[in-house]
Amino acid sequence: MKEISTTFTLTTFEINEIEKQKKYYENSRSVSIEALKIVQKKRGWVCDQAIIEIANILNLNPSEVESVATFYSQIYRQPVGRNVIRYCDSVVCYLTGYEKIKKFLEDYLFIKIGNTTVDGRFTLLPVCCLGNCDKAPTIMINEDLYSHLNPDLIPNLLELYK
């Protein structure tokens, strides 16, 4: 069961940034993805109360904002680690060895898919495609894309992310 904080409020900065985005879109629904990204950038994830507050600012039903939040895999609805590793599990990455990458990451980090390391450093998530099929297998750590991976390259790569 998710815990909902009753003391949650968006910051003035977050509210102002969401209000600014309203100028660039024709309707409030279109702003909702930007609003979610603003909150996530500041907090690392988007809690239930943030959904409600975003909906209030955009004059939407919270279920409309929730549907956007749950549709996009890069909006996190629960806390994640300081660094999010997304491994591509598309057909192309499958054919080029993503399973070895996934297995290595699970064993090296001592976590399974969807989990976060004990120290909160990494969260491991699958993604259906990173749009980098000609350079598979591919992973993304935060905003950085890595191609032509093999398990031997991963330890040094992870050291870049503290």
Coordinates of C-alpha atoms in Angstrom, one line a residue:
M1 CA 0.0 0.0 0.0
K2 CA 1.3 3.4 -0.9
E3 CA 1.7 6.0 1.8
I4 CA 0.3 9.3 1.1
S5 CA 1.7 12.3 2.8
T6 CA -0.8 14.9 3.9
T7 CA 1.9 17.5 4.4
F8 CA 3.1 17.5 0.8
T9 CA 3.1 20.7 -1.2
L10 CA 4.7 21.7 -4.4
T11 CA 7.4 24.4 -4.0
T12 CA 6.9 27.9 -5.3
F13 CA 9.6 27.1 -7.9
E14 CA 7.7 24.0 -9.1
I15 CA 4.4 25.9 -9.3
N16 CA 6.0 28.8 -11.1
E17 CA 7.7 26.4 -13.6
I18 CA 4.4 24.6 -14.3
E19 CA 2.6 28.0 -14.8
K20 CA 5.3 29.0 -17.3
Q21 CA 4.8 25.8 -19.3
K22 CA 1.1 26.6 -19.6
K23 CA 2.1 29.5 -22.0
Y24 CA 3.6 27.0 -24.5
Y25 CA 0.7 24.6 -24.9
E26 CA -2.9 25.0 -26.1
N27 CA -4.5 22.9 -23.4
S28 CA -3.8 21.8 -19.9
R29 CA -3.5 18.1 -20.7
S30 CA -0.5 18.9 -22.9
V31 CA 1.2 20.6 -20.0
S32 CA 0.8 17.6 -17.7
I33 CA 3.9 15.7 -19.0
E34 CA 6.0 18.8 -18.5
A35 CA 4.6 19.4 -15.0
L36 CA 5.4 15.8 -14.1
K37 CA 8.9 16.2 -15.4
I38 CA 9.4 19.4 -13.3
V39 CA 8.3 17.6 -10.1
Q40 CA 10.4 14.5 -10.9
K41 CA 13.5 16.6 -11.6
K42 CA 13.2 18.2 -8.2
R43 CA 12.2 15.2 -6.2
G44 CA 13.4 12.2 -8.1
W45 CA 9.8 10.7 -8.4
V46 CA 6.2 11.8 -8.4
C47 CA 4.0 10.9 -5.4
D48 CA 0.2 10.7 -5.4
Q49 CA -0.2 14.1 -3.7
A50 CA 1.9 15.7 -6.4
I51 CA -0.5 14.3 -9.0
I52 CA -3.4 15.9 -7.2
E53 CA -1.6 19.3 -6.9
I54 CA -0.5 19.2 -10.6
A55 CA -4.1 18.4 -11.5
N56 CA -5.3 21.4 -9.4
I57 CA -2.9 23.8 -11.1
L58 CA -3.9 22.5 -14.6
N59 CA -7.6 22.3 -13.7
L60 CA -7.7 18.7 -14.6
N61 CA -9.0 15.6 -12.9
P62 CA -6.2 13.8 -11.0
S63 CA -7.0 10.6 -13.0
E64 CA -6.0 12.5 -16.2
V65 CA -2.6 13.4 -14.8
E66 CA -2.2 9.9 -13.3
S67 CA -2.9 8.4 -16.7
V68 CA -0.1 10.5 -18.3
A69 CA 2.3 9.6 -15.4
T70 CA 1.7 5.9 -15.7
F71 CA 1.8 5.9 -19.5
Y72 CA 5.4 7.2 -19.7
S73 CA 8.0 4.8 -18.4
Q74 CA 10.4 7.6 -17.6
I75 CA 8.0 9.1 -15.0
Y76 CA 8.7 7.3 -11.7
R77 CA 5.7 6.7 -9.4
Q78 CA 7.9 5.4 -6.6
P79 CA 11.3 6.4 -5.3
V80 CA 14.3 5.4 -7.4
G81 CA 18.0 5.4 -6.8
R82 CA 20.3 8.4 -7.5
N83 CA 21.0 6.8 -10.9
V84 CA 18.5 4.9 -13.0
I85 CA 19.9 2.2 -15.3
R86 CA 17.5 1.4 -18.2
Y87 CA 18.4 -1.6 -20.3
C88 CA 16.8 -2.1 -23.6
D89 CA 15.0 -5.3 -24.0
S90 CA 13.8 -4.9 -27.6
V91 CA 14.0 -7.7 -30.1
V92 CA 17.2 -6.2 -31.6
C93 CA 18.9 -5.9 -28.2
Y94 CA 17.7 -9.5 -27.4
L95 CA 19.4 -10.7 -30.6
T96 CA 22.6 -8.8 -29.7
G97 CA 22.9 -10.0 -26.1
Y98 CA 20.9 -7.8 -23.8
E99 CA 20.2 -10.8 -21.5
K100 CA 23.9 -11.1 -20.7
I101 CA 23.9 -7.4 -19.9
K102 CA 20.8 -7.7 -17.7
K103 CA 22.1 -10.8 -15.9
F104 CA 25.5 -9.1 -15.3
L105 CA 23.8 -5.9 -13.9
E106 CA 21.6 -8.0 -11.6
D107 CA 24.5 -10.0 -10.3
Y108 CA 26.9 -7.1 -10.0
L109 CA 24.4 -4.8 -8.2
F110 CA 22.7 -7.6 -6.2
I111 CA 19.3 -6.4 -7.3
K112 CA 16.5 -7.7 -9.6
I113 CA 14.6 -5.7 -12.2
G114 CA 12.7 -2.8 -10.7
N115 CA 14.7 -2.8 -7.5
T116 CA 17.2 -0.3 -6.1
T117 CA 20.6 -1.1 -4.5
V118 CA 20.8 -1.0 -0.7
D119 CA 22.9 2.2 -0.8
G120 CA 20.3 3.9 -3.1
R121 CA 22.9 4.4 -5.8
F122 CA 21.2 2.5 -8.7
T123 CA 17.8 1.4 -9.8
L124 CA 17.5 -1.2 -12.6
L125 CA 14.6 -0.9 -15.0
P126 CA 13.8 -2.4 -18.4
V127 CA 12.7 -0.2 -21.4
C128 CA 11.1 -1.5 -24.5
C129 CA 13.4 0.4 -26.9
L130 CA 16.0 3.2 -26.5
G131 CA 15.9 3.9 -30.3
N132 CA 19.5 2.9 -30.7
C133 CA 19.0 -0.4 -32.5
D134 CA 21.9 -0.1 -34.9
K135 CA 24.3 0.0 -31.9
A136 CA 22.7 -2.7 -29.7
P137 CA 22.9 -3.8 -27.0
T138 CA 22.2 -0.5 -25.3
I139 CA 21.7 0.8 -21.8
M140 CA 20.9 4.3 -20.6
I141 CA 22.1 5.6 -17.2
N142 CA 20.2 8.7 -16.3
E143 CA 20.4 10.7 -19.5
D144 CA 23.5 9.0 -20.9
L145 CA 23.2 6.4 -23.6
Y146 CA 25.8 3.5 -23.9
S147 CA 26.1 1.3 -27.0
H148 CA 27.8 -1.9 -28.2
L149 CA 28.0 -3.0 -24.6
N150 CA 29.4 -6.2 -23.2
P151 CA 29.5 -7.2 -19.5
D152 CA 33.3 -6.5 -19.3
L153 CA 32.6 -2.8 -19.9
I154 CA 30.0 -2.3 -17.2
P155 CA 32.0 -2.1 -13.9
N156 CA 34.1 0.9 -15.2
L157 CA 31.0 2.5 -16.6
L158 CA 29.1 2.3 -13.3
E159 CA 32.1 3.9 -11.5
L160 CA 31.2 7.1 -13.4
Y161 CA 28.0 7.3 -11.4
K162 CA 28.5 7.9 -7.6

